[in-house]
Coordinates of C-alpha atoms in Angstrom, one line a residue:
X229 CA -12.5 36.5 7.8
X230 CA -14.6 33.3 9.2
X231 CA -12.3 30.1 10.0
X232 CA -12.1 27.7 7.1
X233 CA -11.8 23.9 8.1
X234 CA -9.6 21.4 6.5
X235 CA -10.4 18.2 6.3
X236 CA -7.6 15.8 6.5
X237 CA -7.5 11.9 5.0
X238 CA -4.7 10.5 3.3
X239 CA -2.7 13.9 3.8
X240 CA -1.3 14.1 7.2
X241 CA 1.4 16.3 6.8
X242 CA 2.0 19.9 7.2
X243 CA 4.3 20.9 4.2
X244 CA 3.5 20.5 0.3
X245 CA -0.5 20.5 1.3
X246 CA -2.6 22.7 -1.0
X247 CA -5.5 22.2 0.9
X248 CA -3.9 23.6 3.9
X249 CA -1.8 26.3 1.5
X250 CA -5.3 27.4 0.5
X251 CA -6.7 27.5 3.4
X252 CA -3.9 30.0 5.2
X253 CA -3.7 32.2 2.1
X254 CA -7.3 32.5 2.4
X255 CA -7.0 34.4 6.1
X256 CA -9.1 33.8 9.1
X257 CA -8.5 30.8 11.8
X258 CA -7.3 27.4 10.1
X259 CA -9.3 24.0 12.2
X260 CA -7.7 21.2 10.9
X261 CA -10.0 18.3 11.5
X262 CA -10.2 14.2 11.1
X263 CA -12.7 12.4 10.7
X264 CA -13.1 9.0 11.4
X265 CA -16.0 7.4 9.7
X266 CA -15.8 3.6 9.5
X267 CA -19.1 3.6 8.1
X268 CA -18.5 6.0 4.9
X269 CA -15.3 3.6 3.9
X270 CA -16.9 1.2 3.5
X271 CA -16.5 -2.4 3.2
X272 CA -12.6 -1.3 2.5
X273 CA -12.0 1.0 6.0
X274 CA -9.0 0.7 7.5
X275 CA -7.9 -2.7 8.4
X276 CA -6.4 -3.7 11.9
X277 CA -3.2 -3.4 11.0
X278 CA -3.1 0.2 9.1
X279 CA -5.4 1.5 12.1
X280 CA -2.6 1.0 14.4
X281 CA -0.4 3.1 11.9
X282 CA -3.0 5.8 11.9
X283 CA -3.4 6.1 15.8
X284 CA 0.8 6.3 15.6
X285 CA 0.4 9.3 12.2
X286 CA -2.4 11.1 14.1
X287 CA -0.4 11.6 17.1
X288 CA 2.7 12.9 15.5
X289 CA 0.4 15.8 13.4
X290 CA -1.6 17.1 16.9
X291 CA 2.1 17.3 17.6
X292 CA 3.4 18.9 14.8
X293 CA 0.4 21.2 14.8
X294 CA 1.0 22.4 18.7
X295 CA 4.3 23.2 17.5
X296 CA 2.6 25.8 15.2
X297 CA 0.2 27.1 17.8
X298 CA -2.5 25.0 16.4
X299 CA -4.8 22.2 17.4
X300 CA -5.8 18.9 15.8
X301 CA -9.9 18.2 16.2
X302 CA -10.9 14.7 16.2
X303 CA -14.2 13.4 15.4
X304 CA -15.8 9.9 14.9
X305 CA -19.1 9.0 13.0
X306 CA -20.4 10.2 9.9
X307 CA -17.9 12.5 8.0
X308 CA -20.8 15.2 6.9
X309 CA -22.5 15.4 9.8
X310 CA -19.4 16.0 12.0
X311 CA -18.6 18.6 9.4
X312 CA -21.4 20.9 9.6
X313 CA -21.3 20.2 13.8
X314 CA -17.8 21.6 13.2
X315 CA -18.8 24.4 10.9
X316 CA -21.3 25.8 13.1
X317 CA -19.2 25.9 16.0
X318 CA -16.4 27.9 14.7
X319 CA -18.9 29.9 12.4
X320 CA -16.7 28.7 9.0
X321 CA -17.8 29.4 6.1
X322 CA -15.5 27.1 4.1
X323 CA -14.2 23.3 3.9
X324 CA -10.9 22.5 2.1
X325 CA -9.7 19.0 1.5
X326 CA -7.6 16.5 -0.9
X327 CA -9.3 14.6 -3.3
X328 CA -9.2 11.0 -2.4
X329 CA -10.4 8.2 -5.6
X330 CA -11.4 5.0 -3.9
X331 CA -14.6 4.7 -4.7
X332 CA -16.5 4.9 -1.4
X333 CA -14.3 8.5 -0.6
X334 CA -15.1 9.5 -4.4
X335 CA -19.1 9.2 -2.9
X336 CA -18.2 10.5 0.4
X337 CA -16.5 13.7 -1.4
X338 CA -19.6 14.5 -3.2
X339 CA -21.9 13.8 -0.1
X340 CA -19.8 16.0 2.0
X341 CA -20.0 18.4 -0.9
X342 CA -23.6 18.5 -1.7
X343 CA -24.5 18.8 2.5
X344 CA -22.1 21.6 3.0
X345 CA -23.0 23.3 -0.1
X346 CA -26.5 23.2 0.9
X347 CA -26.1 25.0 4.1
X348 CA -24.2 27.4 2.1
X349 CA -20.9 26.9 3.1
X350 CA -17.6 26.9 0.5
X351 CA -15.9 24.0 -0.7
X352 CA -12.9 23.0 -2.3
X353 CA -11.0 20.3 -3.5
X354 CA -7.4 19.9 -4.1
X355 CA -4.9 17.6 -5.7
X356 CA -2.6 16.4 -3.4
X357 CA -1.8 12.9 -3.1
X358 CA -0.2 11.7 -6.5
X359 CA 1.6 13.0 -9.4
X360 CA -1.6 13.0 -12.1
X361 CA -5.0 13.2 -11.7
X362 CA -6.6 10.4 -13.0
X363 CA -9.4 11.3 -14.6
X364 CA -7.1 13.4 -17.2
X365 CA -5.2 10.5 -18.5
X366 CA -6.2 9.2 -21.5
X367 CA -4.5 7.2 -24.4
X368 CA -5.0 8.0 -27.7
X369 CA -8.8 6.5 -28.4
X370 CA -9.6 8.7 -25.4
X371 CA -10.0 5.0 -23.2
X372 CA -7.9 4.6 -20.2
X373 CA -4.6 2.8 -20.1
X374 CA -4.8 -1.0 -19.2
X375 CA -1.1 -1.2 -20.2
X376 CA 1.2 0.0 -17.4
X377 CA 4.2 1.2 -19.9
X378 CA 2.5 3.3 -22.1
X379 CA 0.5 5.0 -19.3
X380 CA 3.7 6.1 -17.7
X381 CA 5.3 7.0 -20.9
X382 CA 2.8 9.2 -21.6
X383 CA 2.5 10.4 -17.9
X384 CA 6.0 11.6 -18.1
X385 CA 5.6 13.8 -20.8
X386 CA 3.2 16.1 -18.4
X387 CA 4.8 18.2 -16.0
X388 CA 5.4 17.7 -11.8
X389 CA 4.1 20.2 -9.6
X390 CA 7.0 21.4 -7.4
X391 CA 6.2 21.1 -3.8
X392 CA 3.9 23.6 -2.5
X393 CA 5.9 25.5 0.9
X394 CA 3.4 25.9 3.7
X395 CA 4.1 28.6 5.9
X396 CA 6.0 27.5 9.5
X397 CA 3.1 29.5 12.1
X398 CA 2.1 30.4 13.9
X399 CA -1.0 30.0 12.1
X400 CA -4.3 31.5 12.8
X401 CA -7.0 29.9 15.4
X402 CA -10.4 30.1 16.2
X403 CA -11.4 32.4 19.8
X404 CA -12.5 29.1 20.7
X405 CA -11.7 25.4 19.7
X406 CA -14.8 22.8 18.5
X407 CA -15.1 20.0 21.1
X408 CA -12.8 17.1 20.2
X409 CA -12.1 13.6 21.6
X410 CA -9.0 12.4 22.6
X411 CA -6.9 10.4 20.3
X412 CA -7.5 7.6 22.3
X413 CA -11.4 7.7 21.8
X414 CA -10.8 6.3 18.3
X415 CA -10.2 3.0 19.8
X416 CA -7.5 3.2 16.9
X417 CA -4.2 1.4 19.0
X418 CA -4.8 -2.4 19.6
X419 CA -5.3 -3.8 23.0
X420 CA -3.1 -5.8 24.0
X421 CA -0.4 -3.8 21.9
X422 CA 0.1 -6.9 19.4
X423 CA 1.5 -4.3 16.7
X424 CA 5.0 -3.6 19.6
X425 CA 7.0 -5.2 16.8
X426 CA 5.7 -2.7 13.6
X427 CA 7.9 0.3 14.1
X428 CA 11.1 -0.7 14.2
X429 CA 12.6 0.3 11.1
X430 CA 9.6 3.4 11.1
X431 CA 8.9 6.3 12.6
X432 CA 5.0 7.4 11.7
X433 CA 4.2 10.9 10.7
X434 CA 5.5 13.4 8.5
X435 CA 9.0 14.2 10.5
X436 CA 9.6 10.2 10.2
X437 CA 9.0 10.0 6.7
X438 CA 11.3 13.2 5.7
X439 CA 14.1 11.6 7.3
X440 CA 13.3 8.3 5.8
X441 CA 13.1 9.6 2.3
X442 CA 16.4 11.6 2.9
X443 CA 18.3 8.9 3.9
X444 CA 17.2 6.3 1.4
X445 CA 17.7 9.2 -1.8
X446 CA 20.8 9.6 -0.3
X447 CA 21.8 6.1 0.6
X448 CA 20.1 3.5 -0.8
X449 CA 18.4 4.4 -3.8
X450 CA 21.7 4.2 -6.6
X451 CA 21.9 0.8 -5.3
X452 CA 17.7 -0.1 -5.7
X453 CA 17.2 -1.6 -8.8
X454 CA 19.0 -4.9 -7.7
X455 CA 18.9 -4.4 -4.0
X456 CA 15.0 -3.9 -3.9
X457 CA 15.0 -8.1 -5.3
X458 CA 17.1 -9.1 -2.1
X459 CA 14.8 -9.7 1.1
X460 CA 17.5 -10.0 3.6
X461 CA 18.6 -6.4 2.4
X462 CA 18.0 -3.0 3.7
X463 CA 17.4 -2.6 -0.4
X464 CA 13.5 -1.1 -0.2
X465 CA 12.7 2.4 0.3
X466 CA 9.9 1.3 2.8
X467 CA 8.0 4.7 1.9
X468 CA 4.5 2.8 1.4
X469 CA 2.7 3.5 4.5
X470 CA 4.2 7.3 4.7
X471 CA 3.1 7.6 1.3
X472 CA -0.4 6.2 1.6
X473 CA -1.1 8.1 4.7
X474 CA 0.1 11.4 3.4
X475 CA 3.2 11.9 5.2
X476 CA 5.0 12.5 2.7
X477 CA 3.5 13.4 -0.4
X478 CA 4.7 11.9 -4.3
X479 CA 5.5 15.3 -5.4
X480 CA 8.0 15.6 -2.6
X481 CA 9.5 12.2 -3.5
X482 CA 9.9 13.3 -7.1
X483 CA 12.0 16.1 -5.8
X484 CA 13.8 14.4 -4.0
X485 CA 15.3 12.2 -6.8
X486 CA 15.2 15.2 -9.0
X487 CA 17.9 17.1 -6.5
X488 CA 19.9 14.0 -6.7
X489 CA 19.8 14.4 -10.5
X490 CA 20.6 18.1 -10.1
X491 CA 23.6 17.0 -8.1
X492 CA 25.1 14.7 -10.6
X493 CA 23.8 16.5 -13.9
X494 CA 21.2 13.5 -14.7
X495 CA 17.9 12.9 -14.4
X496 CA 17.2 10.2 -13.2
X497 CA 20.5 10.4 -11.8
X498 CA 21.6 6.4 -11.3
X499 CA 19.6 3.4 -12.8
X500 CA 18.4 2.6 -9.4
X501 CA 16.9 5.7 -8.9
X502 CA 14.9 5.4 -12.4
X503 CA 13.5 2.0 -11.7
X504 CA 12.4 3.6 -8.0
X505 CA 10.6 6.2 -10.1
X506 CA 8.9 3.7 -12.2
X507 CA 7.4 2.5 -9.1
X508 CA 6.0 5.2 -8.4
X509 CA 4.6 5.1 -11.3
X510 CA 3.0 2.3 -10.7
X511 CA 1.8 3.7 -7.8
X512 CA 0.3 6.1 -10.2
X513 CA -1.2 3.3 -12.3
X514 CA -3.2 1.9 -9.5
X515 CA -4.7 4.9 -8.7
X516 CA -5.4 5.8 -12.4
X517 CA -7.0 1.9 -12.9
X518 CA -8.9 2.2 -9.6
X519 CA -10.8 5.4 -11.0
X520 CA -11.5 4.7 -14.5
X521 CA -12.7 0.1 -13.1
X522 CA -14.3 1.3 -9.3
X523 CA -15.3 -2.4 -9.3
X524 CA -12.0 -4.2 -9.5
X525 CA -11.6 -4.5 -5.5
X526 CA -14.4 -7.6 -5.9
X527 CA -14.7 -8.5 -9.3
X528 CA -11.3 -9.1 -12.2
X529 CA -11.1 -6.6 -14.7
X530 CA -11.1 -9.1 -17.3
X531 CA -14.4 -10.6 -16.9
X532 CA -13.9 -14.2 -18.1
X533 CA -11.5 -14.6 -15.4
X534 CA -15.1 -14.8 -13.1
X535 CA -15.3 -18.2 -14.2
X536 CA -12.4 -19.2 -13.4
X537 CA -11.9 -22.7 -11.6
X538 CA -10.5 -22.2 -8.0
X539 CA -9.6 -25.5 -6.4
X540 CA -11.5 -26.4 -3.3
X541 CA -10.5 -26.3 0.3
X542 CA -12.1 -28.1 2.5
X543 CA -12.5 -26.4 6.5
X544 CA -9.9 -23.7 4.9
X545 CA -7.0 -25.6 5.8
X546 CA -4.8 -24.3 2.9
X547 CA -5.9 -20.8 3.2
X548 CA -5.0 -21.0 7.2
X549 CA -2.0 -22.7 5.9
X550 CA -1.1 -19.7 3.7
X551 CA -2.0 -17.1 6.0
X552 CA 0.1 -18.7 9.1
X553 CA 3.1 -19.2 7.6
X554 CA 2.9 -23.1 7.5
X555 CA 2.9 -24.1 3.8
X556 CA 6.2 -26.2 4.1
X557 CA 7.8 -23.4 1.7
X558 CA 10.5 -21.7 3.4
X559 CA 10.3 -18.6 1.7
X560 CA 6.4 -18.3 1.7
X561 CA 6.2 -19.0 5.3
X562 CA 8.8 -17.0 5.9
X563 CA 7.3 -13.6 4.0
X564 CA 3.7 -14.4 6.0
X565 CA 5.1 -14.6 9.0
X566 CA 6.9 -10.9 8.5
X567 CA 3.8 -9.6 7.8
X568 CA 2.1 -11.1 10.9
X569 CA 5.0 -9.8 13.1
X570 CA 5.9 -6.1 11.6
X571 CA 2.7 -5.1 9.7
X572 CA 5.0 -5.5 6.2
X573 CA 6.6 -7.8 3.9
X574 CA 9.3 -7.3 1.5
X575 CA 8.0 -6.7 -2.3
X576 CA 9.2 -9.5 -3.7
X577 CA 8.5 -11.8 -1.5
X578 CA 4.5 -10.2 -1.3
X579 CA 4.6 -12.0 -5.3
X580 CA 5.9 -15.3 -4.8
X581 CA 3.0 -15.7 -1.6
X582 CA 0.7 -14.1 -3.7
X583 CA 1.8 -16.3 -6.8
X584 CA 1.7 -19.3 -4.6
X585 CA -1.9 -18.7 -2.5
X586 CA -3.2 -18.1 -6.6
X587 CA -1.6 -20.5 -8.7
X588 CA 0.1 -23.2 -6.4
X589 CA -3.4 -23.4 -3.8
X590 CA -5.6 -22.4 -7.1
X591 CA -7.3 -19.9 -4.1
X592 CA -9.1 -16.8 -5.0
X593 CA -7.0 -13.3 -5.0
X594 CA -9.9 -12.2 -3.4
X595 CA -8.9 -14.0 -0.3
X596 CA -5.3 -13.1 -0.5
X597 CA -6.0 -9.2 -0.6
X598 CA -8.4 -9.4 1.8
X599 CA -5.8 -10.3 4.5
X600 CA -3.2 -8.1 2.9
X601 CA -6.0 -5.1 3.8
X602 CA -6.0 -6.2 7.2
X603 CA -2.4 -7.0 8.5
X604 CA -0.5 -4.8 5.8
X605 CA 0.2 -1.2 7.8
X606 CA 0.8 0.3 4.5
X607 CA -2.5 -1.3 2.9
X608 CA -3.4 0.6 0.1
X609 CA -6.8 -0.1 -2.1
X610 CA -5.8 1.1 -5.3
X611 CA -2.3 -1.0 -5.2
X612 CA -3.3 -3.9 -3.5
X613 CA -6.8 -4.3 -6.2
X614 CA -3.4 -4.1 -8.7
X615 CA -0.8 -6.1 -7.4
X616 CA -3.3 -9.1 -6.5
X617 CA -5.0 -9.1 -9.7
X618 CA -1.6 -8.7 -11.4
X619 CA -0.5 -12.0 -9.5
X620 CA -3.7 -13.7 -10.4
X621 CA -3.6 -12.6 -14.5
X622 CA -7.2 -11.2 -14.4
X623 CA -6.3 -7.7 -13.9
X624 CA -4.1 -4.6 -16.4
X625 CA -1.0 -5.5 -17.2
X626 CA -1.3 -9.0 -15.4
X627 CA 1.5 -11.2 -15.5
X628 CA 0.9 -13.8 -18.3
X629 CA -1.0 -16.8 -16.7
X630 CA 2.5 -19.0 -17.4
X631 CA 4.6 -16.8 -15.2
X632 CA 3.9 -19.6 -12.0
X633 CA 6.7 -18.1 -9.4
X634 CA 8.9 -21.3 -8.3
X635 CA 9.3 -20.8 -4.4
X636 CA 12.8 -22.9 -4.6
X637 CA 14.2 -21.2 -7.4
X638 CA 13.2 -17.6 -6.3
X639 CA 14.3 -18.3 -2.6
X640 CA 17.5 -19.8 -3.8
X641 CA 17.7 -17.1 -6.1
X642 CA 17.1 -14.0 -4.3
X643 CA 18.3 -15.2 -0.7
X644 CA 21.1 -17.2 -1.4
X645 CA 22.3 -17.8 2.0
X646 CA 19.1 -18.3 3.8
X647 CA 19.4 -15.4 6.0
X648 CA 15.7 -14.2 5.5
X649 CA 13.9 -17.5 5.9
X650 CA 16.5 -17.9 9.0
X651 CA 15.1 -14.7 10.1
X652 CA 11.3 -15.4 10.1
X653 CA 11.4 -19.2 9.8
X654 CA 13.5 -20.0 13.1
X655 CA 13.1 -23.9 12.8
X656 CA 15.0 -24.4 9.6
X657 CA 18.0 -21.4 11.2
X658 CA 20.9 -24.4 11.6
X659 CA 20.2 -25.4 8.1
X660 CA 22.6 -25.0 5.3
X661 CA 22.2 -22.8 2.4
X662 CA 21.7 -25.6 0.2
X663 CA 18.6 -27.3 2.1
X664 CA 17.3 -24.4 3.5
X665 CA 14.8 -23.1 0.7
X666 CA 13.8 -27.4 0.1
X667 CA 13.9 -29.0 3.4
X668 CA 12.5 -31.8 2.2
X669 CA 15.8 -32.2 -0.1
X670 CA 17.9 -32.4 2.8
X671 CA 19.4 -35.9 4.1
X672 CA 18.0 -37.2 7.5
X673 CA 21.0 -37.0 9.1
X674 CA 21.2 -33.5 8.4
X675 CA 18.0 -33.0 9.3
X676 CA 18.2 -34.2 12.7
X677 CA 21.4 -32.2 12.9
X678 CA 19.6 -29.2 12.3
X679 CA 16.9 -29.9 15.1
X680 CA 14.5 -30.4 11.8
X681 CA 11.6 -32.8 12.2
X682 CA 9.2 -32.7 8.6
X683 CA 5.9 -32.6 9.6
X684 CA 6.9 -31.7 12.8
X685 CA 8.8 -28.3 13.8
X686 CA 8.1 -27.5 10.5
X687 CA 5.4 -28.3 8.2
X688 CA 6.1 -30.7 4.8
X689 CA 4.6 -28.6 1.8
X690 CA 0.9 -28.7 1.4
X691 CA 1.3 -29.2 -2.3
X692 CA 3.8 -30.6 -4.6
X693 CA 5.5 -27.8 -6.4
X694 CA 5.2 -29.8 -10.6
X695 CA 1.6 -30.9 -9.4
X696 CA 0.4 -27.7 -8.3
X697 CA 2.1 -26.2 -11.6
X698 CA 0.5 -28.8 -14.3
X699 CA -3.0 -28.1 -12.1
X700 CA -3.2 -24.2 -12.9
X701 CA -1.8 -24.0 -16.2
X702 CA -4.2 -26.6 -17.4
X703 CA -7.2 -24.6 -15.5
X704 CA -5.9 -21.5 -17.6
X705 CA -5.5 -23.2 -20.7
X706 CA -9.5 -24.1 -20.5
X707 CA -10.3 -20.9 -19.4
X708 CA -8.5 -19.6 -22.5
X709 CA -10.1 -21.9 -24.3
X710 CA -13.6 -20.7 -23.2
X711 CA -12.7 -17.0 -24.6
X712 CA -10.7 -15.7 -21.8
X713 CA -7.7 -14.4 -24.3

């Protein structure tokens, strides 16, 4: 039998991999292969921050793969042409590979197809990185959901694959490996290394994110459905970039809560671990929206949002404000600056800066995902298109355009002491818990006690919090007004 290739993406694991199951059942040598191809991604290819993730993910499959007596191949440039280089230097005669639904992969899947098919070769695609394929979800005028509760209602009523058990190896190889570059050729690892403080809490690749998912089912996740609101808590499951990248795959985290429900004789078996489902449903969602609206990663869904009146900024002083860290909000500044240092920012705390850059500075989502893409290690089109668009009230199931997130009241609210602006926001760490969420509330004298200079150390906000408000719900009462609904 003559080699088949897989082509790996977004599915960098070994186990639960129908492309890869496929592939082995089908006998003959297995050539995983990668493709890097800036070019076929995309405005959206991998931003600086996810790159350095995929360098770290890369490595640990070539590893995993050794184990098994295999190889990784690496390839950079255009995804069909590298294919067919590959294909006729082992002599395959067949492709495998998980479907992917960003737009630009959705092309490249059928441009890889069509070539390949051409030169007569097999191909095949499999379902492997969510729960439902999105094209088969409808509601019940045959339309896709734009409403997040009934899509997962409905969602739930279909069945879950069980995970798919590949075999352990050896697996069979080709008489002779395809030329491959180094890992290193990718120019994929930053240099200098700014990303040394990413990986603390994480260990890239598919071994990492088992153990992860292990430990938070069996730890954290009864406690998650007030813990996840709590950003100086280990409260998050922190399985977005192992998820995106494939290291663990959504049909392997279902299981996983499912055996704790088999354990206790529930399903879902805590509260917790029912509101951690439903974000994976939401997951889901994003995914499902990102098929049926391809356009949403530029434009709103709802079109009258288009004309919506963003507030100028003059020399981008707000934006760089925003972005930096420096917008006199403790906890804003304090969620921007984790993401600059570790590649990640807690979930609630990615709202109230998104909420903020939208409705406080009145500055395009656009701009806000755009720098989420690039420093977010676990930057995901489909959710980020979602989650911005949510913030912004253009997109489905938007938060209404009143919902304006109060930084005070949700710092005060959801870090009590202070310990996570402490933690990211240094110059405001001798401050009370009373002051430290509203600096500007503090007395001088404690000020100066707490080695505080406003407008100094630390900046005074660039807006006035009841200003700001009044500003953006009167630019969405007149967009309303205009016929956005």
């Amino acid at each position: 039998m003559a080699p088949t290739l897989v082509w790996l993406r977004q599915d960098l694991r070994l186990q639960d991999h129908p492309a890869l199951a496929s592939a082995l059942r089908r006998g003959g040598a297995v050539v995983p292969v990668y493709v890097l191809d800036d070019a076929g991604e995309g405005r959206w290819a991998c931003g600086a921050a996810a790159r350095s993730w995929l360098h770290r993910s890369l490595a640990a499959l070539e590893a995993a793969l050794r184990e098994r007596g295999s190889r990784l191949i690496l390839a950079r440039g255009d995804t069909a042409t590298e294919l067919m280089r590959i294909v006729r230097a082992t002599g395959a005669q067949a492709v495998y590979w998980s479907r992917r639904y960003e737009p630009a992969a959705r092309r490249q899947d059928a441009a890889v197809a069509a070539a390949l098919k051409a030169a007569g070769v097999e191909t095949a695609e499999f379902a492997g990185t969510l729960l439902f394929d999105p094209d088969e979800l409808r509601n019940k005028q045959g339309t896709p959901f734009q409403v997040f509760t009934p899509f997962w209602r409905h969602a739930q009523t279909l069945p879950v694959p069980t995970p798919e058990k590949v075999p352990a190896g050896p697996w069979p190889v080709p008489s002779r490996w395809p030329a491959s570059l180094a890992l290193a050729e990718l120019h994929l690892s930053p240099r200098p290394a700014w990303d040394r403080g990413f990986y603390g809490p994480w260990e890239p690749g598919e071994a990492g994110g088992a153990a992860r998912l292990k430990r938070f089912a069996r730890g954290a996740m009864e406690d998650y459905a007030e813990g996840r609101d709590l950003p100086a808590e280990d409260g998050t499951s922190r399985m977005s970039p192992h998820l995106h990248y494939g290291e663990v795959s959504p049909r392997q985290v279902w299981a996983a809560v499912a055996a704790q429900g088999r354990e206790s004789g529930v399903f879902p078996p805590s509260r917790g671990a029912g509101v951690f489902l439903n974000e994976i449903g939401w997951r889901e969602f994003a995914h499902h929206l990102l098929v049926h609206f391809p356009h949403t990663p530029e434009a709103p869904l709802r079109e009258a949002f288009a004309r919506f009146p963003w507030a100028a900024d003059p020399g981008g002083k707000k934006l760089a404000a925003w972005r930096a860290g420096r917008t006199g909000y403790p906890i804003v500044d304090a969620g921007m600056r984790q993401l600059w240092a570790t590649g990640w920012m807690h979930n609630r705390v990615r709202m109230i800066a998104a909420s903020f850059l939208v409705k406080h500075l009145r500055l395009p989502w656009t701009e806000g995902a755009t720098w989420f893409w690039d420093t977010l290690v676990d930057a995901d089109l489909a959710a980020n298109t979602l989650n911005w668009q949510w913030s912004a009230g253009c997109g489905a199931d938007a938060a209404p355009y009143f919902r304006i997130f109060a930084p005070v009241t949700q710092g005060r609210r959801f870090d009590p002491e202070g310990a996570y602006v402490r933690c990211w926001v240094p110059e405001l760490a001798r401050l009370p818990a009373a002051h430290v969420h509203a600096p500007w509330e503090a007395p001088a004298e404690e000020l100066a006690r707490a080695g505080v200079a406003l407008g100094g150390n630390y900046p005074r906000p660039i807006v006035d919090h009841a200003t700001a408000r009044a500003e953006a719900l009167a630019a969405f009462h007149k967009l309303r007004e205009n016929g956005a609904g």
